[in-house]
Amino acid sequence: MKPAVLPDFSLLLAGRVMCFFLCLPFLILFQLKAVQLSSNLEVIAIAEVKFDSDLPEFRTSGGANSSSTKHEVFVQPVMWVKAIDIVLDRLVMQGADLSTVLAIGGSAQQHGSLYWSRHGVKTLRNLNSDKFLHVQIDDSAFTVNRTPIWMDGSTEKQCVEMETAIGGRAEMLNISGSKCYARFTGPQIRKIYQERSNAYEETQRISLVSSFCASVFLGDIAPIDYGDASERFGFSPECIVTAFTGDNLSALSGMVLEQNCLVMSLGTSDTLIMNLKEQPRLEEGHVLCHPTEIGHFVGLMCFRNGSLVRDLFNKIEASSDWNKFNELLDSTPRGNYGNMALHFHSIEIIPNVKGVLRWTRNNSSENSETAKGVQKFLSPQTEIRALIEGQMLHKRAVASDMGFHFGDETKIVATGGASVNKSILQVISDVFNAPVFVQNESEAALFGAAYRAKYAIYLNSLVDVSRICHENNNVQHTATTGPLSYLDYITRFIPNHLRIVCEPSKDCEQIYSPMVERYRKMALILAKK
Ligand code: ADP
């Protein structure tokens, strides 16, 4: 028996008026949240369960357990089952009537795998609606009770083996859109196969965290009988369970973005997320199928030297006061009189270099002496502007290398902790020569799953109309009424979900275009060091 990773799945049915969704977010791994929305996408009820405080018996810290050695980070899967029980109860206490739910969507952390035992699969198919889920889906439902999650870093060996077996890293990237990372599910499964062969052999099916959650609602691992989805909480048998997806993709769905938007997440780590029409050829970063645009890709690139370096400068140059930091940043002109800096304090992903380089207007790559740069700039103002401009020039270069097309229609959508900082956002707007927007709704991953469920209801209603037209021989109707795109459909309900916060200055392209080229030269110098 060979276990297989299940893809996400969806069931589409016609129905009534409400949709509902729940999610296990990826970075804020410590909680499970659920929201019920009306057919107009207004919030009816919202509830959450914090793993550390609401489920102390699992002894998690930040929603995870870790071993003191071996870089293993895991959870006991029953904790998630218990959390689903609690969050649904809390939703009902908030006034949700789950029997009216038309469709369920969801998202969960991108990586993480659950190993169902034969008994577990059988239990899932025979859930008793009178009992709590966690009483039925207990430890015996899984062959592995230390489920590896996205923070696990214990499979470097398996990554090397898999890349070697497939013909090298470039080939892995070519086939899968990403090189092999320790947290990814493939090497995690291989590790279980190698180190716990008995558990592997006894495993009936393997779920991702997202498809695991969907399975609990379906009452089966595969969508063979959606009627089984009706369980303890009184969901209708006709309720649709849409594909539960990874939280990055769910967040992208929740932002409901036009194709020309570049998302800049400025949280604990900086990340660029972009719509790509073609797959880029880069050694790093991730390329995924777009969650709402058929045939498009999502490019995702993380940066190691983002907020941590900004935090450090805020501490050293502005006594940890962001207002002071901003005063210093705002007191220097665009272009910083030719002073530029790259701060790769830890080894960066792209370019794969470590080091710091400061250039004044007199430095260049002309010879080794002029390329060296200076040890320090003369003022904290210059230091801060050089840092922020350098970080954003770096991101602009990487985004265009990944294949993002900049043009008059480009919009930047900023999210995460630093997106409240208008001075930093103005630098972004100028460096990218594009307006910067923020979202009105902060829980993008949560709402993204609900919007996808709503869109599934819409698509399904079209299938029904099309079938009726076909049955009545109204072929013309079926030929002329194609479905609205996800964007067009969802923005009907939430037309003002983005708010503009900064616009580019008139002279910015003139200033920053040459600086992108200068950034590239500086990065090359650092790479040679
Ligand atoms: P997470 O990614 O863990 O959800 P957040 O999105 O809350 O974290 O982002 C945390 C980061 O936000 C901090 O590291 C800090 O650098 C940054 N941050 C918070 N407030 C500001 C601010 N006013 N200006 C700049 N950066 C800020």
Coordinates of C-alpha atoms and ligand atoms in Angstrom, one line a residue:
M1 CA 0.0 0.0 0.0
K2 CA 1.4 3.4 -1.0
P3 CA -0.1 6.4 0.8
A4 CA -0.6 9.4 -1.5
V5 CA -0.9 13.0 -0.7
L6 CA -4.5 14.0 -1.4
P7 CA -5.1 17.1 -3.5
D8 CA -7.6 19.6 -2.2
F9 CA -11.0 18.9 -3.5
S10 CA -14.3 20.6 -4.0
L11 CA -18.0 19.7 -4.1
L12 CA -20.4 22.1 -5.7
L13 CA -24.1 22.1 -5.0
A14 CA -26.8 24.7 -5.4
G15 CA -28.2 26.1 -2.2
R16 CA -29.6 28.9 -0.1
V17 CA -28.1 32.0 1.4
M18 CA -25.1 31.8 3.6
C19 CA -21.5 30.7 3.5
F20 CA -19.1 29.9 6.2
F21 CA -15.5 29.2 6.4
L22 CA -12.7 28.3 8.9
C23 CA -9.0 28.5 8.8
L24 CA -5.8 27.5 10.5
P25 CA -3.5 30.4 9.5
F26 CA 0.1 29.6 8.6
L27 CA 2.2 32.3 10.3
I28 CA -0.2 32.9 13.1
L29 CA -0.2 29.2 13.6
F30 CA -1.4 29.5 17.2
Q31 CA -5.1 29.7 16.5
L32 CA -8.1 28.5 14.5
K33 CA -10.6 31.0 13.4
A34 CA -14.0 30.7 11.8
V35 CA -16.4 33.3 10.4
Q36 CA -19.9 33.0 9.0
L37 CA -20.8 35.5 6.2
S38 CA -24.1 36.4 4.8
S39 CA -24.8 36.1 1.0
N40 CA -23.7 39.8 0.8
L41 CA -20.4 38.9 2.4
E42 CA -21.2 40.7 5.7
V43 CA -20.0 39.1 8.9
I44 CA -22.7 37.3 10.9
A45 CA -20.5 35.5 13.5
I46 CA -16.8 35.1 14.2
A47 CA -15.0 32.9 16.6
E48 CA -11.5 31.7 17.5
V49 CA -9.6 29.1 19.5
K50 CA -6.1 29.8 20.7
F51 CA -4.2 26.5 20.9
D52 CA -1.9 27.4 23.8
S53 CA -4.5 28.9 26.2
D54 CA -7.7 27.1 25.1
L55 CA -6.1 23.7 24.8
P56 CA -3.4 23.7 27.4
E57 CA -3.4 19.9 27.7
F58 CA -1.4 19.7 24.4
R59 CA 1.3 21.9 25.9
T60 CA 2.0 23.9 22.8
S61 CA 4.0 27.1 22.6
G62 CA 2.8 29.3 19.7
G63 CA 0.6 26.4 18.6
A64 CA 3.4 23.9 18.2
N65 CA 5.5 21.4 20.0
S66 CA 9.2 21.0 19.4
S67 CA 11.8 18.5 20.3
S68 CA 14.9 19.9 22.0
T69 CA 17.1 18.3 19.3
K70 CA 16.8 17.4 15.6
H71 CA 14.9 20.6 14.5
E72 CA 11.6 18.7 14.8
V73 CA 8.4 20.8 15.1
F74 CA 5.1 19.1 15.3
V75 CA 1.6 19.0 16.8
Q76 CA -0.7 16.2 17.9
P77 CA -3.4 16.2 15.2
V78 CA -6.2 15.6 17.8
M79 CA -5.6 19.2 19.0
W80 CA -6.8 20.5 15.7
V81 CA -9.9 18.2 15.8
K82 CA -10.7 19.5 19.3
A83 CA -10.2 23.0 18.1
I84 CA -12.8 22.5 15.3
D85 CA -15.3 21.2 17.9
I86 CA -14.7 24.3 20.1
V87 CA -14.7 26.9 17.3
L88 CA -18.0 25.6 15.9
D89 CA -19.6 25.7 19.4
R90 CA -18.3 29.2 19.9
L91 CA -19.7 30.2 16.5
V92 CA -23.1 28.9 17.5
M93 CA -22.8 30.8 20.7
Q94 CA -22.2 34.0 18.7
G95 CA -25.5 33.4 16.9
A96 CA -24.6 31.4 13.9
D97 CA -27.2 29.0 12.6
L98 CA -25.1 26.3 10.9
S99 CA -28.1 24.6 9.3
T100 CA -28.3 27.6 6.9
V101 CA -24.7 27.3 5.7
L102 CA -24.5 26.9 1.9
A103 CA -20.8 26.4 1.5
I104 CA -17.8 25.8 3.6
G105 CA -14.3 27.0 2.5
G106 CA -11.1 26.9 4.4
S107 CA -7.4 27.4 4.5
A108 CA -4.6 26.0 6.6
Q109 CA -0.9 26.3 7.0
Q110 CA 0.8 25.6 3.7
H111 CA 2.9 22.6 4.9
G112 CA 2.1 19.8 7.3
S113 CA 0.9 16.3 6.8
L114 CA -1.4 13.9 8.6
Y115 CA -1.3 10.2 8.4
W116 CA -4.6 8.4 8.7
S117 CA -4.8 4.9 10.1
R118 CA -7.3 2.4 8.6
H119 CA -9.3 2.8 11.7
G120 CA -9.2 6.6 11.3
V121 CA -10.6 6.5 7.7
K122 CA -13.3 4.2 8.8
T123 CA -14.2 6.5 11.7
L124 CA -14.3 9.5 9.5
R125 CA -16.8 7.7 7.2
N126 CA -19.0 6.8 10.1
L127 CA -19.1 9.9 12.3
N128 CA -21.8 9.9 14.9
S129 CA -23.5 13.3 15.0
D130 CA -24.4 12.9 18.7
K131 CA -20.7 12.9 19.7
F132 CA -17.9 15.4 19.7
L133 CA -15.5 15.0 16.8
H134 CA -12.5 14.7 19.0
V135 CA -14.1 11.8 20.9
Q136 CA -14.3 9.9 17.7
I137 CA -11.3 11.1 15.8
D138 CA -8.8 10.4 18.5
D139 CA -5.1 9.4 18.6
S140 CA -6.0 6.0 17.1
A141 CA -7.2 7.7 13.9
F142 CA -3.6 8.5 13.0
T143 CA -0.5 6.3 12.6
V144 CA 1.8 9.3 13.4
N145 CA 0.8 11.4 16.4
R146 CA 3.6 13.9 15.9
T147 CA 2.4 15.6 12.8
P148 CA 5.3 17.5 11.2
I149 CA 4.3 21.2 10.5
W150 CA 5.6 24.1 8.5
M151 CA 8.3 25.0 11.0
D152 CA 9.9 21.5 10.9
G153 CA 13.5 21.6 9.6
S154 CA 14.5 18.0 10.2
T155 CA 14.5 16.7 6.6
E156 CA 17.6 18.3 5.0
K157 CA 18.9 14.8 4.2
Q158 CA 15.7 13.8 2.5
C159 CA 15.7 17.0 0.4
V160 CA 19.2 16.3 -0.9
E161 CA 18.2 12.7 -1.7
M162 CA 15.1 13.8 -3.5
E163 CA 16.8 16.5 -5.6
T164 CA 19.6 14.1 -6.5
A165 CA 17.2 11.3 -7.5
I166 CA 15.3 13.7 -9.7
G167 CA 18.4 14.9 -11.6
G168 CA 19.4 17.9 -9.5
R169 CA 18.0 21.1 -8.0
A170 CA 17.3 22.8 -11.3
E171 CA 15.2 19.8 -12.4
M172 CA 13.2 19.9 -9.2
L173 CA 12.5 23.5 -9.7
N174 CA 11.5 23.0 -13.2
I175 CA 9.1 20.2 -12.4
S176 CA 7.6 21.5 -9.2
G177 CA 8.1 25.3 -9.2
S178 CA 10.3 25.2 -6.2
K179 CA 13.5 23.6 -4.9
C180 CA 13.2 21.1 -2.1
Y181 CA 12.8 22.8 1.4
A182 CA 12.9 20.8 4.7
R183 CA 9.4 21.9 5.7
F184 CA 7.8 20.7 2.5
T185 CA 5.5 17.7 2.6
G186 CA 7.4 15.4 0.1
P187 CA 10.6 15.1 2.2
Q188 CA 8.5 14.8 5.4
I189 CA 6.7 11.8 4.0
R190 CA 10.1 10.3 2.9
K191 CA 11.4 10.8 6.4
I192 CA 8.5 8.8 7.9
Y193 CA 8.9 6.2 5.2
Q194 CA 12.6 5.8 6.1
E195 CA 12.5 6.2 9.9
R196 CA 9.1 4.9 10.8
S197 CA 8.5 2.2 8.2
N198 CA 5.8 0.4 10.3
A199 CA 3.8 3.6 10.7
Y200 CA 4.2 4.3 7.0
E201 CA 3.0 0.8 6.0
E202 CA 0.0 1.1 8.3
T203 CA -1.0 4.5 6.9
Q204 CA -4.1 4.4 4.8
R205 CA -4.1 7.9 3.5
I206 CA -2.1 11.1 3.9
S207 CA -3.7 14.5 4.1
L208 CA -2.3 18.0 4.0
V209 CA -3.5 20.1 6.9
S210 CA -5.9 21.9 4.5
S211 CA -7.4 18.7 3.1
F212 CA -7.5 17.2 6.5
C213 CA -9.8 20.0 7.7
A214 CA -11.9 19.6 4.6
S215 CA -12.1 15.8 5.2
V216 CA -13.5 16.4 8.7
F217 CA -16.4 18.4 7.2
L218 CA -16.9 16.0 4.4
G219 CA -16.9 12.9 6.6
D220 CA -14.6 11.2 4.2
I221 CA -11.1 11.6 2.8
A222 CA -12.4 11.7 -0.8
P223 CA -15.6 13.4 -1.9
I224 CA -17.6 10.2 -2.5
D225 CA -20.6 11.0 -0.5
Y226 CA -21.1 14.6 0.4
G227 CA -24.3 13.7 2.3
D228 CA -21.9 12.5 5.0
A229 CA -20.9 16.1 5.5
S230 CA -24.0 16.6 7.7
E231 CA -22.8 16.0 11.2
R232 CA -22.9 17.0 14.8
F233 CA -23.3 20.7 14.1
G234 CA -26.3 20.4 11.9
F235 CA -24.9 21.4 8.6
S236 CA -27.2 20.7 5.7
P237 CA -26.3 17.6 3.6
E238 CA -26.5 19.9 0.7
C239 CA -23.8 22.2 2.1
I240 CA -20.9 22.6 -0.3
V241 CA -17.4 21.8 1.0
T242 CA -15.0 23.8 -1.3
A243 CA -11.3 23.2 -1.7
F244 CA -9.4 24.1 1.5
T245 CA -6.2 25.7 0.5
G246 CA -2.9 26.9 1.8
D247 CA -3.0 30.1 3.8
N248 CA -0.8 32.2 1.4
L249 CA -3.1 31.4 -1.5
S250 CA -6.2 31.9 0.6
A251 CA -4.8 35.4 1.7
L252 CA -4.3 36.2 -2.0
S253 CA -7.9 35.2 -2.7
G254 CA -9.0 37.4 0.2
M255 CA -7.2 40.4 -1.2
V256 CA -9.3 40.1 -4.4
L257 CA -6.6 41.6 -6.6
E258 CA -6.3 42.7 -10.2
Q259 CA -3.6 41.1 -12.2
N260 CA -1.4 44.2 -12.1
C261 CA -1.1 44.2 -8.3
L262 CA 2.1 43.4 -6.5
V263 CA 1.6 42.4 -2.8
M264 CA 4.3 43.4 -0.4
S265 CA 3.9 41.7 2.9
L266 CA 5.9 43.5 5.6
G267 CA 5.4 41.3 8.6
T268 CA 8.0 39.4 10.6
S269 CA 9.6 38.6 7.2
D270 CA 9.2 40.5 4.0
T271 CA 7.5 38.7 1.2
L272 CA 6.5 39.6 -2.4
I273 CA 3.5 37.9 -3.9
M274 CA 2.7 38.5 -7.5
N275 CA 0.5 37.3 -10.4
L276 CA 2.7 35.8 -13.2
K277 CA 1.5 34.8 -16.7
E278 CA 4.6 32.6 -17.1
Q279 CA 6.7 30.5 -14.9
P280 CA 9.9 32.3 -14.0
R281 CA 13.3 30.6 -14.2
L282 CA 14.7 31.4 -10.8
E283 CA 16.6 29.2 -8.5
E284 CA 14.8 30.4 -5.4
G285 CA 11.3 31.4 -4.5
H286 CA 8.1 29.5 -5.1
V287 CA 5.8 29.3 -8.0
L288 CA 2.3 28.0 -7.4
C289 CA -0.9 27.7 -9.4
H290 CA -3.0 30.8 -9.0
P291 CA -6.0 30.1 -6.7
T292 CA -8.5 32.1 -8.7
E293 CA -7.1 32.8 -12.2
I294 CA -7.0 29.7 -14.4
G295 CA -3.7 29.3 -16.2
H296 CA -1.9 31.9 -14.2
F297 CA 0.8 31.5 -11.6
V298 CA 1.6 33.0 -8.3
G299 CA 5.2 34.0 -7.6
L300 CA 6.2 34.1 -4.0
M301 CA 9.5 35.4 -2.7
C302 CA 10.6 35.8 0.9
F303 CA 13.4 38.1 2.0
R304 CA 15.5 37.4 5.1
N305 CA 16.7 40.9 5.6
G306 CA 13.5 42.8 5.9
S307 CA 11.8 43.8 9.1
L308 CA 14.5 42.4 11.3
V309 CA 17.0 44.9 9.9
R310 CA 14.5 47.7 10.0
D311 CA 13.9 46.9 13.7
L312 CA 17.6 47.0 14.3
F313 CA 18.0 50.4 12.7
N314 CA 15.0 51.7 14.5
K315 CA 16.6 50.6 17.8
I316 CA 20.1 51.9 17.0
E317 CA 19.3 55.1 15.2
A318 CA 15.9 56.1 16.6
S319 CA 15.8 54.6 20.1
S320 CA 13.1 52.1 19.0
D321 CA 10.6 54.9 18.2
W322 CA 9.0 54.5 14.8
N323 CA 7.9 58.2 14.9
K324 CA 11.5 59.3 15.3
F325 CA 12.5 56.8 12.6
N326 CA 10.0 58.4 10.2
E327 CA 11.1 61.9 11.0
L328 CA 14.6 60.9 10.1
L329 CA 13.5 59.2 6.9
D330 CA 11.3 62.1 5.8
S331 CA 14.0 64.6 6.4
T332 CA 16.1 63.2 3.5
P333 CA 15.3 63.7 -0.1
R334 CA 14.4 60.9 -2.6
G335 CA 17.7 59.5 -3.9
N336 CA 19.5 60.3 -0.7
Y337 CA 22.1 62.5 -2.5
G338 CA 23.5 59.4 -4.1
N339 CA 24.0 57.5 -0.8
M340 CA 22.9 53.9 -1.1
A341 CA 23.2 50.8 1.1
L342 CA 22.6 47.1 1.0
H343 CA 22.2 45.4 4.3
F344 CA 22.2 41.6 4.0
H345 CA 22.9 40.9 7.7
S346 CA 22.0 37.3 7.3
I347 CA 22.6 35.4 4.0
E348 CA 19.9 36.6 1.7
I349 CA 17.9 34.3 -0.6
I350 CA 18.2 36.3 -3.8
P351 CA 20.9 37.4 -4.2
N352 CA 22.5 34.6 -2.2
V353 CA 24.9 36.9 -0.4
K354 CA 25.7 38.2 3.0
G355 CA 27.3 41.5 3.9
V356 CA 26.8 45.2 4.0
L357 CA 27.8 47.7 1.4
R358 CA 27.5 51.5 1.6
W359 CA 28.1 53.7 -1.4
T360 CA 28.2 57.4 -1.5
R361 CA 27.7 59.3 -4.8
N362 CA 31.5 58.9 -5.4
N363 CA 31.5 55.1 -5.2
S364 CA 31.1 52.8 -8.2
S365 CA 32.1 49.4 -9.6
E366 CA 34.7 51.0 -11.8
N367 CA 37.6 49.6 -9.8
S368 CA 38.1 47.7 -6.6
E369 CA 39.0 50.8 -4.6
T370 CA 35.9 52.8 -5.6
A371 CA 33.7 49.6 -5.1
K372 CA 34.7 49.2 -1.5
G373 CA 32.3 52.0 -0.3
V374 CA 32.4 53.5 3.1
Q375 CA 32.1 52.1 6.7
K376 CA 29.3 54.4 7.8
F377 CA 27.3 57.4 6.5
L378 CA 27.7 60.7 8.3
S379 CA 24.2 61.0 9.7
P380 CA 21.3 58.7 11.0
Q381 CA 19.0 60.3 8.4
T382 CA 21.3 59.1 5.6
E383 CA 21.6 55.7 7.2
I384 CA 17.9 55.2 7.5
R385 CA 17.0 56.4 4.0
A386 CA 19.8 54.3 2.5
L387 CA 18.4 51.2 4.3
I388 CA 14.8 51.7 3.2
E389 CA 15.6 52.7 -0.4
G390 CA 18.1 49.8 -0.7
Q391 CA 15.5 47.3 0.6
M392 CA 12.9 48.5 -1.9
L393 CA 15.3 48.7 -4.9
H394 CA 16.2 45.1 -4.1
K395 CA 12.6 44.0 -4.1
R396 CA 11.9 45.9 -7.4
A397 CA 14.8 44.1 -9.0
V398 CA 13.7 40.7 -7.8
A399 CA 10.1 41.2 -8.8
S400 CA 11.1 42.1 -12.4
D401 CA 13.5 39.2 -12.5
M402 CA 10.7 36.9 -11.5
G403 CA 8.7 38.2 -14.5
F404 CA 6.4 40.8 -12.9
H405 CA 5.5 43.4 -15.6
F406 CA 5.7 46.9 -14.3
G407 CA 3.5 49.5 -16.1
D408 CA 1.2 52.4 -15.7
E409 CA -1.5 50.2 -14.1
T410 CA 0.8 48.7 -11.5
K411 CA -0.5 48.9 -7.9
I412 CA 1.3 47.9 -4.8
V413 CA -0.7 46.3 -2.0
A414 CA 1.0 46.5 1.4
T415 CA 0.2 44.2 4.3
G416 CA 1.7 43.2 7.6
G417 CA 3.1 45.1 10.6
A418 CA 5.1 47.8 8.7
S419 CA 2.2 48.6 6.4
V420 CA 1.0 51.1 9.0
N421 CA 4.1 53.1 8.4
K422 CA 3.3 55.8 5.9
S423 CA 6.9 57.1 5.5
I424 CA 8.1 53.6 4.5
L425 CA 5.1 53.2 2.2
Q426 CA 5.9 56.5 0.4
V427 CA 9.4 55.2 -0.3
I428 CA 7.9 52.0 -1.7
S429 CA 5.5 54.1 -3.9
D430 CA 8.4 56.2 -5.2
V431 CA 10.8 53.3 -5.8
F432 CA 8.2 51.3 -7.6
N433 CA 6.6 54.3 -9.3
A434 CA 3.2 53.0 -8.4
P435 CA 0.4 53.9 -5.9
V436 CA 0.4 51.9 -2.6
F437 CA -2.9 50.5 -1.3
V438 CA -3.8 48.8 2.0
Q439 CA -6.7 46.5 2.6
N440 CA -9.7 47.5 4.6
E441 CA -10.1 43.9 5.8
S442 CA -7.1 42.6 7.8
E443 CA -7.9 38.9 7.9
A444 CA -7.2 38.1 4.2
A445 CA -6.7 34.4 4.6
L446 CA -9.9 34.0 6.6
F447 CA -12.1 35.9 4.2
G448 CA -10.3 34.5 1.1
A449 CA -11.6 31.1 2.0
A450 CA -15.2 32.4 2.5
Y451 CA -15.0 34.3 -0.8
R452 CA -13.9 31.1 -2.6
A453 CA -16.9 29.3 -1.1
K454 CA -19.2 32.1 -2.3
Y455 CA -17.7 31.9 -5.8
A456 CA -18.2 28.1 -5.8
I457 CA -21.9 28.7 -5.1
Y458 CA -22.1 31.1 -8.0
L459 CA -20.3 28.8 -10.4
N460 CA -22.5 25.9 -9.3
S461 CA -25.6 28.0 -9.9
L462 CA -24.4 28.6 -13.5
V463 CA -24.0 24.9 -13.9
D464 CA -27.6 24.5 -12.9
V465 CA -28.8 27.2 -15.3
S466 CA -26.8 25.8 -18.1
R467 CA -28.3 22.3 -17.4
I468 CA -31.8 23.7 -17.4
C469 CA -31.2 25.7 -20.7
H470 CA -29.7 22.6 -22.2
E471 CA -32.7 20.5 -21.2
N472 CA -35.0 23.2 -22.7
N473 CA -32.9 23.4 -25.9
N474 CA -31.9 27.1 -25.1
V475 CA -28.4 26.6 -26.5
Q476 CA -28.0 30.3 -27.2
H477 CA -28.3 31.2 -23.5
T478 CA -25.6 28.7 -22.5
A479 CA -23.3 29.9 -25.3
T480 CA -23.5 33.6 -24.5
T481 CA -23.4 33.7 -20.7
G482 CA -19.9 32.7 -19.5
P483 CA -19.1 33.0 -15.8
L484 CA -17.9 36.2 -14.3
S485 CA -14.3 36.0 -13.2
Y486 CA -13.6 35.6 -9.4
L487 CA -12.5 39.2 -9.3
D488 CA -15.5 40.6 -11.1
Y489 CA -17.9 38.5 -9.1
I490 CA -16.5 39.2 -5.6
T491 CA -15.8 42.9 -6.1
R492 CA -19.6 43.3 -6.7
F493 CA -20.0 42.7 -3.0
I494 CA -16.9 44.5 -1.7
P495 CA -16.1 47.3 -4.2
N496 CA -14.0 49.3 -1.8
H497 CA -11.8 46.7 -0.2
L498 CA -8.6 48.6 -1.0
R499 CA -7.6 52.0 0.3
I500 CA -5.0 54.2 -1.4
V501 CA -2.4 55.5 1.0
C502 CA 0.5 56.9 -1.1
E503 CA 1.0 58.0 -4.6
P504 CA 4.3 58.2 -6.4
S505 CA 6.1 61.5 -6.7
K506 CA 6.5 63.0 -10.2
D507 CA 10.2 62.7 -10.4
C508 CA 10.5 59.2 -8.9
E509 CA 11.1 57.2 -12.1
Q510 CA 13.9 59.5 -13.1
I511 CA 15.5 59.1 -9.7
Y512 CA 15.0 55.4 -9.0
S513 CA 15.4 53.7 -12.5
P514 CA 19.1 54.4 -12.5
M515 CA 19.3 53.4 -8.9
V516 CA 18.0 49.9 -9.7
E517 CA 20.9 49.4 -12.0
R518 CA 23.3 50.7 -9.3
Y519 CA 21.7 48.3 -6.8
R520 CA 22.5 45.4 -9.2
K521 CA 26.2 46.5 -9.4
M522 CA 26.4 46.7 -5.6
A523 CA 24.9 43.3 -5.2
L524 CA 27.5 41.9 -7.7
I525 CA 30.3 43.5 -5.6
L526 CA 28.9 41.9 -2.4
A527 CA 28.6 38.5 -4.2
K528 CA 32.3 38.7 -5.1
K529 CA 33.4 39.5 -1.5
Ligands
ADP1 P1 3.6 38.7 11.7 O1 4.2 38.5 10.4 O2 4.2 37.8 12.8 O3 2.1 38.6 11.7 P2 3.3 41.5 11.9 O4 2.6 41.5 10.6 O5 2.6 42.0 13.1 O6 3.9 40.1 12.2 O7 4.7 42.4 11.7 C1 5.6 42.5 12.7 C2 6.7 43.5 12.2 O8 6.0 44.8 11.9 C3 7.7 43.9 13.3 O9 8.9 43.1 13.1 C4 8.1 45.3 13.0 O10 9.2 45.4 12.2 C5 7.0 45.8 12.1 N1 6.3 47.0 12.5 C6 5.3 47.2 13.4 N2 5.0 48.5 13.6 C7 5.7 49.2 12.7 C8 5.9 50.5 12.3 N3 5.1 51.5 12.9 N4 6.7 50.8 11.4 C9 7.5 49.9 10.8 N5 7.5 48.6 11.1 C10 6.6 48.2 12.0

